[in-house]
Short mmCIF file of C-alpha atoms in Angstrom, two decimals:
data_model
loop_
_atom_site.label_atom_id
_atom_site.label_comp_id
_atom_site.label_asym_id
_atom_site.label_seq_id
_atom_site.Cartn_x
_atom_site.Cartn_y
_atom_site.Cartn_z
CA UNK Z 20 0.00 0.00 0.00
CA UNK Z 21 2.25 2.75 -1.24
CA UNK Z 22 0.44 6.07 -0.94
CA UNK Z 23 0.26 8.74 -3.60
CA UNK Z 24 1.90 11.92 -2.31
CA UNK Z 25 0.26 15.14 -3.45
CA UNK Z 26 2.65 18.06 -3.26
CA UNK Z 27 0.89 21.25 -4.19
CA UNK Z 28 0.75 23.38 -1.09
CA UNK Z 29 3.40 25.59 0.44
CA UNK Z 30 1.95 25.49 3.94
CA UNK Z 31 0.10 23.08 6.19
CA UNK Z 32 -3.14 21.47 5.01
CA UNK Z 33 -6.32 22.73 6.70
CA UNK Z 34 -8.95 20.49 5.07
CA UNK Z 35 -9.28 17.86 2.37
CA UNK Z 36 -12.50 16.61 0.83
CA UNK Z 37 -13.54 14.07 -1.81
CA UNK Z 38 -16.44 14.82 -4.11
CA UNK Z 39 -19.42 12.46 -4.05
CA UNK Z 40 -18.06 10.03 -6.66
CA UNK Z 41 -14.56 10.14 -5.21
CA UNK Z 42 -12.79 10.87 -8.50
CA UNK Z 43 -11.74 14.34 -7.35
CA UNK Z 44 -9.96 15.33 -4.15
CA UNK Z 45 -10.07 18.95 -3.01
CA UNK Z 46 -7.44 20.30 -0.65
CA UNK Z 47 -7.09 23.60 1.19
CA UNK Z 48 -4.14 24.83 3.17
CA UNK Z 49 -2.80 27.86 4.97
CA UNK Z 50 -1.61 29.21 1.63
CA UNK Z 51 -4.32 31.04 -0.35
CA UNK Z 52 -4.83 28.50 -3.14
CA UNK Z 53 -7.12 25.49 -2.79
CA UNK Z 54 -6.28 22.67 -5.21
CA UNK Z 55 -8.20 19.90 -6.91
CA UNK Z 56 -6.60 16.54 -7.80
CA UNK Z 57 -7.52 13.34 -9.59
CA UNK Z 58 -7.69 10.86 -6.73
CA UNK Z 59 -6.84 7.86 -8.96
CA UNK Z 60 -3.31 8.94 -9.89
CA UNK Z 61 -2.63 12.10 -7.90
CA UNK Z 62 -2.47 14.39 -10.91
CA UNK Z 63 -3.27 18.00 -10.13
CA UNK Z 64 -6.22 19.24 -12.13
CA UNK Z 65 -5.80 22.85 -11.10
CA UNK Z 66 -5.95 25.42 -8.35
CA UNK Z 67 -8.51 28.05 -7.43
CA UNK Z 68 -6.78 31.39 -7.48
CA UNK Z 69 -8.30 34.43 -5.79
CA UNK Z 70 -8.03 34.32 -2.01
CA UNK Z 71 -5.42 36.37 -0.19
CA UNK Z 72 -5.29 34.52 3.13
CA UNK Z 73 -5.43 31.10 4.76
CA UNK Z 74 -8.26 28.94 3.43
CA UNK Z 75 -9.84 27.39 6.52
CA UNK Z 76 -12.66 25.36 5.08
CA UNK Z 77 -13.93 23.93 1.80
CA UNK Z 78 -16.92 21.99 0.53
CA UNK Z 79 -18.06 20.70 -2.84
CA UNK Z 80 -21.59 20.35 -4.15
CA UNK Z 81 -23.02 16.85 -4.69
CA UNK Z 82 -22.86 17.12 -8.49
CA UNK Z 83 -19.28 18.52 -8.44
CA UNK Z 84 -20.42 21.69 -10.23
CA UNK Z 85 -19.66 24.18 -7.47
CA UNK Z 86 -16.94 24.43 -4.85
CA UNK Z 87 -16.91 26.80 -1.88
CA UNK Z 88 -14.02 28.00 0.23
CA UNK Z 89 -13.99 30.12 3.37
CA UNK Z 90 -10.89 32.10 4.12
CA UNK Z 91 -9.11 34.28 6.65
CA UNK Z 92 -9.17 37.12 4.11
CA UNK Z 93 -12.78 37.59 5.33
CA UNK Z 94 -14.42 36.26 2.18
CA UNK Z 95 -16.27 33.16 1.10
CA UNK Z 96 -15.94 32.29 -2.57
CA UNK Z 97 -18.13 30.11 -4.75
CA UNK Z 98 -16.14 28.58 -7.61
CA UNK Z 99 -16.95 26.76 -10.80
CA UNK Z 100 -15.23 23.40 -10.29
CA UNK Z 101 -14.58 22.78 -13.98
CA UNK Z 102 -13.16 26.15 -15.05
CA UNK Z 103 -11.73 27.40 -11.76
CA UNK Z 104 -13.44 30.77 -12.12
CA UNK Z 105 -14.82 32.49 -9.04
CA UNK Z 106 -18.59 32.88 -9.54
CA UNK Z 107 -19.28 34.85 -6.38
CA UNK Z 108 -17.25 36.48 -3.64
CA UNK Z 109 -19.11 37.19 -0.41
CA UNK Z 110 -17.48 39.71 1.92
CA UNK Z 111 -17.71 39.08 5.67
CA UNK Z 112 -16.74 41.11 8.71
CA UNK Z 113 -14.46 38.36 10.06
CA UNK Z 114 -12.82 35.22 8.71
CA UNK Z 115 -14.95 32.24 7.65
CA UNK Z 116 -14.25 29.12 9.72
CA UNK Z 117 -16.76 26.53 8.52
CA UNK Z 118 -18.69 26.04 5.27
CA UNK Z 119 -21.10 23.33 4.22
CA UNK Z 120 -23.37 22.68 1.26
CA UNK Z 121 -26.82 21.39 2.11
CA UNK Z 122 -27.67 17.89 0.88
CA UNK Z 123 -29.60 19.26 -2.06
CA UNK Z 124 -26.92 21.84 -2.85
CA UNK Z 125 -29.35 24.77 -2.76
CA UNK Z 126 -28.10 26.34 0.46
CA UNK Z 127 -24.77 27.01 2.14
CA UNK Z 128 -24.30 27.22 5.90
CA UNK Z 129 -21.21 29.06 7.07
CA UNK Z 130 -19.78 30.18 10.40
CA UNK Z 131 -17.63 33.24 11.00
CA UNK Z 132 -14.93 33.92 13.55
CA UNK Z 133 -15.19 36.01 16.70
CA UNK Z 134 -12.69 38.82 16.38
CA UNK Z 135 -12.23 42.59 16.16
CA UNK Z 136 -15.36 43.22 18.20
CA UNK Z 137 -17.59 41.15 15.91
CA UNK Z 138 -19.45 38.12 17.18
CA UNK Z 139 -19.23 34.64 15.71
CA UNK Z 140 -22.27 34.00 13.51
CA UNK Z 141 -23.97 31.09 11.83
CA UNK Z 142 -25.49 32.14 8.52
CA UNK Z 143 -27.36 30.31 5.79
CA UNK Z 144 -27.60 31.64 2.23
CA UNK Z 145 -29.49 30.49 -0.84
CA UNK Z 146 -27.25 29.54 -3.79
CA UNK Z 147 -29.74 28.30 -6.35
CA UNK Z 148 -28.35 30.90 -8.77
CA UNK Z 149 -24.58 30.63 -8.27
CA UNK Z 150 -23.79 33.63 -10.46
CA UNK Z 151 -26.29 35.88 -8.73
CA UNK Z 152 -26.13 34.96 -5.05
CA UNK Z 153 -28.05 37.15 -2.64
CA UNK Z 154 -25.57 37.72 0.17
CA UNK Z 155 -28.37 38.44 2.65
CA UNK Z 156 -28.67 35.30 4.79
CA UNK Z 157 -32.02 33.51 4.89
CA UNK Z 158 -31.18 32.58 8.47
CA UNK Z 159 -28.78 34.42 10.75
CA UNK Z 160 -27.87 33.42 14.31
CA UNK Z 161 -25.46 35.02 16.76
CA UNK Z 162 -23.31 32.23 18.19
CA UNK Z 163 -21.28 34.33 20.64
CA UNK Z 164 -21.50 35.58 23.36
CA UNK Z 165 -24.01 32.86 24.39
CA UNK Z 166 -21.67 30.11 23.14
CA UNK Z 167 -18.05 30.07 22.05
CA UNK Z 168 -17.19 30.52 18.39
CA UNK Z 169 -18.27 27.84 15.94
CA UNK Z 170 -15.37 26.21 14.10
CA UNK Z 171 -17.21 23.64 11.96
CA UNK Z 172 -20.69 23.23 10.56
CA UNK Z 173 -22.67 20.35 9.00
CA UNK Z 174 -26.21 19.81 7.72
CA UNK Z 175 -28.45 17.20 9.29
CA UNK Z 176 -30.66 14.83 7.26
CA UNK Z 177 -33.20 16.40 4.87
CA UNK Z 178 -31.66 19.83 5.54
CA UNK Z 179 -33.92 20.22 8.58
CA UNK Z 180 -31.20 21.39 10.92
CA UNK Z 181 -27.57 22.46 11.10
CA UNK Z 182 -25.00 21.15 13.59
CA UNK Z 183 -22.07 23.29 14.73
CA UNK Z 184 -18.94 22.31 16.65
CA UNK Z 185 -17.46 24.86 19.01
CA UNK Z 186 -14.22 26.01 20.56
CA UNK Z 187 -15.22 24.97 24.08
CA UNK Z 188 -16.25 21.49 22.89
CA UNK Z 189 -20.00 21.91 22.70
CA UNK Z 190 -22.05 20.60 19.79
CA UNK Z 191 -25.17 22.59 19.03
CA UNK Z 192 -28.01 21.63 16.76
CA UNK Z 193 -29.89 24.57 15.22
CA UNK Z 194 -33.39 23.98 13.92
CA UNK Z 195 -33.84 25.60 10.51
CA UNK Z 196 -37.26 26.95 11.41
CA UNK Z 197 -36.96 28.02 15.03
CA UNK Z 198 -33.29 28.59 15.89
CA UNK Z 199 -31.48 26.96 18.82
CA UNK Z 200 -32.10 23.41 19.99
CA UNK Z 201 -29.71 21.19 21.94
CA UNK Z 202 -26.11 21.25 23.14
CA UNK Z 203 -23.68 18.50 24.09
CA UNK Z 204 -20.16 18.56 25.49
CA UNK Z 205 -16.76 17.25 24.59
CA UNK Z 206 -14.29 18.51 27.15
CA UNK Z 207 -12.05 20.51 24.80
CA UNK Z 208 -12.15 22.22 21.44
CA UNK Z 209 -13.74 20.32 18.54
CA UNK Z 210 -11.36 20.27 15.60
CA UNK Z 211 -13.44 18.43 13.03
CA UNK Z 212 -16.89 16.94 12.43
CA UNK Z 213 -17.87 14.48 9.70
CA UNK Z 214 -21.08 12.69 8.85
CA UNK Z 215 -21.43 9.00 8.14
CA UNK Z 216 -22.35 7.98 4.61
CA UNK Z 217 -26.07 7.77 5.36
CA UNK Z 218 -26.07 11.01 7.35
CA UNK Z 219 -27.40 9.38 10.51
CA UNK Z 220 -24.21 9.43 12.57
CA UNK Z 221 -21.72 12.17 13.32
CA UNK Z 222 -18.12 11.79 14.40
CA UNK Z 223 -16.30 14.60 16.18
CA UNK Z 224 -12.57 14.92 16.76
CA UNK Z 225 -11.39 16.88 19.77
CA UNK Z 226 -8.29 18.23 21.46
CA UNK Z 227 -9.22 16.17 24.53
CA UNK Z 228 -7.56 13.16 22.78
CA UNK Z 229 -10.85 11.45 21.90
CA UNK Z 230 -13.15 11.12 18.94
CA UNK Z 231 -16.83 10.53 19.63
CA UNK Z 232 -19.66 9.05 17.64
CA UNK Z 233 -23.06 10.73 17.99
CA UNK Z 234 -26.56 9.86 16.90
CA UNK Z 235 -27.40 12.98 14.93
CA UNK Z 236 -31.16 12.84 15.58
CA UNK Z 237 -30.88 13.38 19.34
CA UNK Z 238 -27.14 14.14 19.78
CA UNK Z 239 -26.69 11.14 22.02
CA UNK Z 240 -23.06 10.07 22.45
CA UNK Z 241 -22.85 6.46 21.31
CA UNK Z 242 -19.14 5.64 21.23
CA UNK Z 243 -15.82 7.13 22.29
CA UNK Z 244 -12.44 6.35 20.72
CA UNK Z 245 -9.58 7.17 23.07
CA UNK Z 246 -6.01 8.00 22.07
CA UNK Z 247 -3.10 9.60 23.89
CA UNK Z 248 -2.85 12.82 21.89
CA UNK Z 249 -5.11 15.48 20.38
CA UNK Z 250 -7.30 14.24 17.53
CA UNK Z 251 -7.56 16.70 14.65
CA UNK Z 252 -9.80 14.74 12.33
CA UNK Z 253 -11.88 11.57 12.24
CA UNK Z 254 -13.97 9.84 9.57
CA UNK Z 255 -16.41 6.93 9.37
CA UNK Z 256 -16.01 4.30 6.65
CA UNK Z 257 -18.77 4.44 4.00
CA UNK Z 258 -18.80 0.62 4.01
CA UNK Z 259 -19.90 0.70 7.62
CA UNK Z 260 -22.09 -2.43 7.32
CA UNK Z 261 -19.28 -4.73 6.21
CA UNK Z 262 -16.26 -2.81 7.52
CA UNK Z 263 -17.39 -0.87 10.61
CA UNK Z 264 -14.23 1.19 10.89
CA UNK Z 265 -13.27 4.68 11.97
CA UNK Z 266 -10.03 6.40 10.98
CA UNK Z 267 -8.51 9.13 13.12
CA UNK Z 268 -5.61 11.48 12.56
CA UNK Z 269 -3.88 13.86 14.92
CA UNK Z 270 -0.66 14.27 16.80
CA UNK Z 271 0.80 16.75 19.19
CA UNK Z 272 0.21 20.42 18.75
CA UNK Z 273 2.16 21.67 15.75
CA UNK Z 274 4.13 24.07 17.93
CA UNK Z 275 5.53 21.23 20.09
CA UNK Z 276 6.54 19.04 17.17
CA UNK Z 277 10.13 20.30 16.78
CA UNK Z 278 11.00 19.03 20.23
CA UNK Z 279 10.25 15.37 19.48
CA UNK Z 280 11.09 12.80 16.83
CA UNK Z 281 8.38 11.77 14.39
CA UNK Z 282 8.32 8.35 16.05
CA UNK Z 283 7.34 9.80 19.42
CA UNK Z 284 5.07 12.45 17.95
CA UNK Z 285 2.80 9.66 16.74
CA UNK Z 286 1.64 11.17 13.50
CA UNK Z 287 0.05 7.95 12.27
CA UNK Z 288 -3.49 7.46 11.08
CA UNK Z 289 -5.25 5.13 13.49
CA UNK Z 290 -8.03 2.72 12.62
CA UNK Z 291 -10.61 1.83 15.25
CA UNK Z 292 -13.49 -0.60 15.19
CA UNK Z 293 -16.70 1.44 15.16
CA UNK Z 294 -18.59 -0.75 17.64
CA UNK Z 295 -15.89 -2.16 19.93
CA UNK Z 296 -13.90 1.11 20.17
CA UNK Z 297 -10.70 -0.94 19.73
CA UNK Z 298 -7.70 0.15 17.71
CA UNK Z 299 -6.63 -2.44 15.15
CA UNK Z 300 -4.25 -0.69 12.74
CA UNK Z 301 -1.93 2.27 12.26
CA UNK Z 302 -0.49 3.85 9.15
CA UNK Z 303 2.64 5.95 9.44
CA UNK Z 304 3.71 8.57 6.97
CA UNK Z 305 3.33 12.23 7.83
CA UNK Z 306 6.11 14.35 9.34
CA UNK Z 307 3.71 16.39 11.42
CA UNK Z 308 0.23 16.15 12.87
CA UNK Z 309 -2.56 15.06 10.52
CA UNK Z 310 -4.97 17.97 10.18
CA UNK Z 311 -7.64 16.41 7.98
CA UNK Z 312 -8.52 12.85 7.10
CA UNK Z 313 -11.33 11.32 5.06
CA UNK Z 314 -12.37 8.00 3.55
CA UNK Z 315 -12.74 7.59 -0.18
CA UNK Z 316 -16.50 7.45 -0.92
CA UNK Z 317 -16.19 3.85 -2.13
CA UNK Z 318 -14.59 2.88 1.20
CA UNK Z 319 -11.58 1.29 -0.49
CA UNK Z 320 -9.04 3.86 0.60
CA UNK Z 321 -8.51 7.08 2.49
CA UNK Z 322 -6.62 10.36 2.24
CA UNK Z 323 -4.91 12.44 4.91
CA UNK Z 324 -3.52 15.96 4.89
CA UNK Z 325 -0.89 17.03 7.39
CA UNK Z 326 0.92 19.94 8.94
CA UNK Z 327 3.82 19.03 6.61
CA UNK Z 328 1.82 20.31 3.62
CA UNK Z 329 1.45 16.92 1.96
CA UNK Z 330 -1.73 15.06 1.10
CA UNK Z 331 -1.32 11.29 1.08
CA UNK Z 332 -3.84 9.14 -0.77
CA UNK Z 333 -3.89 5.50 0.35
CA UNK Z 334 -5.60 2.53 -1.25
CA UNK Z 335 -6.26 -0.42 1.04
CA UNK Z 336 -4.63 -3.73 0.16
CA UNK Z 337 -6.26 -7.16 0.55
CA UNK Z 338 -5.24 -7.57 4.18
CA UNK Z 339 -7.65 -4.80 5.12
CA UNK Z 340 -10.64 -6.68 3.73
CA UNK Z 341 -9.57 -10.05 5.15
CA UNK Z 342 -9.13 -8.68 8.65
CA UNK Z 343 -12.02 -9.75 10.89
CA UNK Z 344 -12.62 -9.02 14.55
CA UNK Z 345 -13.09 -12.05 16.82
CA UNK Z 346 -16.32 -11.78 18.74
#
């Protein structure tokens, strides 16, 4: 299982994302240019040029026609995936920390940072006409000062509600019609949230060295995967019926990395059994913490992006499919 190394970023990766079919892999980093790659051979298709600051978050529409990126230059851009042109640039008061297309692709939820006297907000805009987007949100919620700032955002099933992950570790579900609903706690900052393939489960990765699996309908914590270091990203296998696996990536804080060797820093991707919460495999590779990790939509591989600026695309070999838990 020799991974494909994607070298296209000058600074550390912030988020990577496959499109729905899994033939394209989008990557964003702390340099201002998100890239798109062919996941089969690691060839770079192109980059999306226009931001002037760190790109914190990206998402791609289900039909791979539009791509959105939220940046520290206080803009959110909507791009044409095929041509790389920027359809719309939406100006914000602070940097954009989380973006997410709704399931149907007609709306975008995004969260903004709390800084310079402005509060963190959760906004939802209508993007049915990508070249003529009305920047007035159809729903607008102040996140701070009631809660801490929202770092990530996801849509629940049928676009009925939005889930946000926060700096203090709370998870809040916002009803699309009424506003606030329920909150749950990790103990430290939530770095990443990802849905399962069917949209019924949610996995959160936290600085408190755990990843947790939630039932999205009632935000009940179902499982907890414990490690010995901060978890920056976690993903659920799409083949969850036959291969109930979870992959997690993390490592020490980037600022402590220089003081340890890569062997001690533990920058491996870890595989856990979804039900038994037991670790059964590790994959080494990165020279710094893994910042973003995701399964290929067909479940036959995964990709990880690290603080070292590389994206590594792995394809599972036969041993992965033959491995069975004894129970």
